[in-house]
Amino acid sequence: MKTVSVVMCTYNGEKYLREQLASLAGQSYPVMELIIQDDGSNDETIEIINGYKERHPELNIRLYRNSINLGFNRNFFSAILKAKGDYIACCDQDDIWEACKLEMMIKNIGDASLIFHNSVLFNSKSVIGKLHNRPLCEFPSSINALMIPRSYGHQIMFRKDIQELLIPFATLNLSYDYFIYSLSGVTGKIRYIDTPLVRWRRHESASTYSEKKGEGKIHGYINAVKALFRTLNMNTTRSYFKLYSSIPVADKTARKLADKMSRINIVNFIGICYLCYKHRYELITECSGIKQSLRAFFVPLFFVRDYAQYILRK
């Protein structure tokens, strides 16, 4: 039987932590170890964890407490590197896992390096709906994984061999979930299952909860072009894609695209956009025709506009 390490990072999570821990204890597939790394909580988080450790020895809870605050992403990287299971599944402190989550992921991962699933969003008032309203491509291409990272930490489970590839980047303030997703996609294969396996709690203050509403599509394309003139966005984009120069990217097109994105500027961006257009059938699978062509062409600019705001920080 393949073993699974679940990795959770906590910080002042007393309000919802019990629900999440209960859902882990109720998994139909055994958890080999539950690694919990706390980033300096000053509420009842540690007491709650220790209580579960006593009552649920089958979870094999391994609690680590940081001596200094690492921050969200570095904390996850550090905790992931401690995992010993054949597969590693990431876990937020305030969600609720469906009982069949791990079992479904183990059953469906096959030869993929990473598997991710749909989720149901909810808040303190009601169920909001699915995270992915339309089914995504079951097997995203390497260039899709590179340019459009689309999984959050709570959705992913990946093979342990990805862990070794993360070591050089673990001290960076890098969006751990997007990076693991893209890294898995360019060095191996990703699989998506459309079944919602987590109830993902959204807080009104969360950055992924409040999306821009009412922004017209044309305005969105205009803002994508304007992003080329935002120094911070452009510098972040170049720095991020330079990371891939030390990664064994298997797909030739993905390798070429990463190299070009590491040098993107207002002179060469048209060529990068055209490269994406040429590979539009691999890059964009949710639509066809003119819409597919337009989206594919603008993918590099959408990355600069959106992902560069937070994917790599100082």
XYZ file of N, CA and C in Angstrom, residues 55 73 86 104 155 174 194 231 251 282 284:
33
model
N -5.575 11.663 21.343
C -6.794 10.900 21.059
C -6.734 10.127 19.740
N 4.370 30.754 2.777
C 4.987 29.905 1.757
C 6.232 29.180 2.258
N 5.124 8.125 0.408
C 5.266 7.983 -1.044
C 4.614 9.156 -1.765
N -9.606 8.622 -3.182
C -9.867 8.981 -4.578
C -8.596 9.418 -5.291
N -5.721 21.409 -2.841
C -6.167 20.525 -3.919
C -5.142 19.470 -4.312
N 8.049 32.019 -2.389
C 7.509 31.597 -3.666
C 6.169 30.926 -3.421
N -12.530 16.031 -11.514
C -13.512 17.102 -11.314
C -14.363 16.920 -10.061
N 7.103 48.006 -13.779
C 8.458 47.495 -13.538
C 8.473 46.310 -12.583
N 9.668 18.957 -21.505
C 9.039 19.367 -22.760
C 9.831 20.496 -23.424
N -2.646 23.167 -27.174
C -2.116 22.593 -25.934
C -2.334 23.528 -24.747
N -4.652 26.249 -24.345
C -6.022 26.619 -23.977
C -6.975 25.522 -24.417
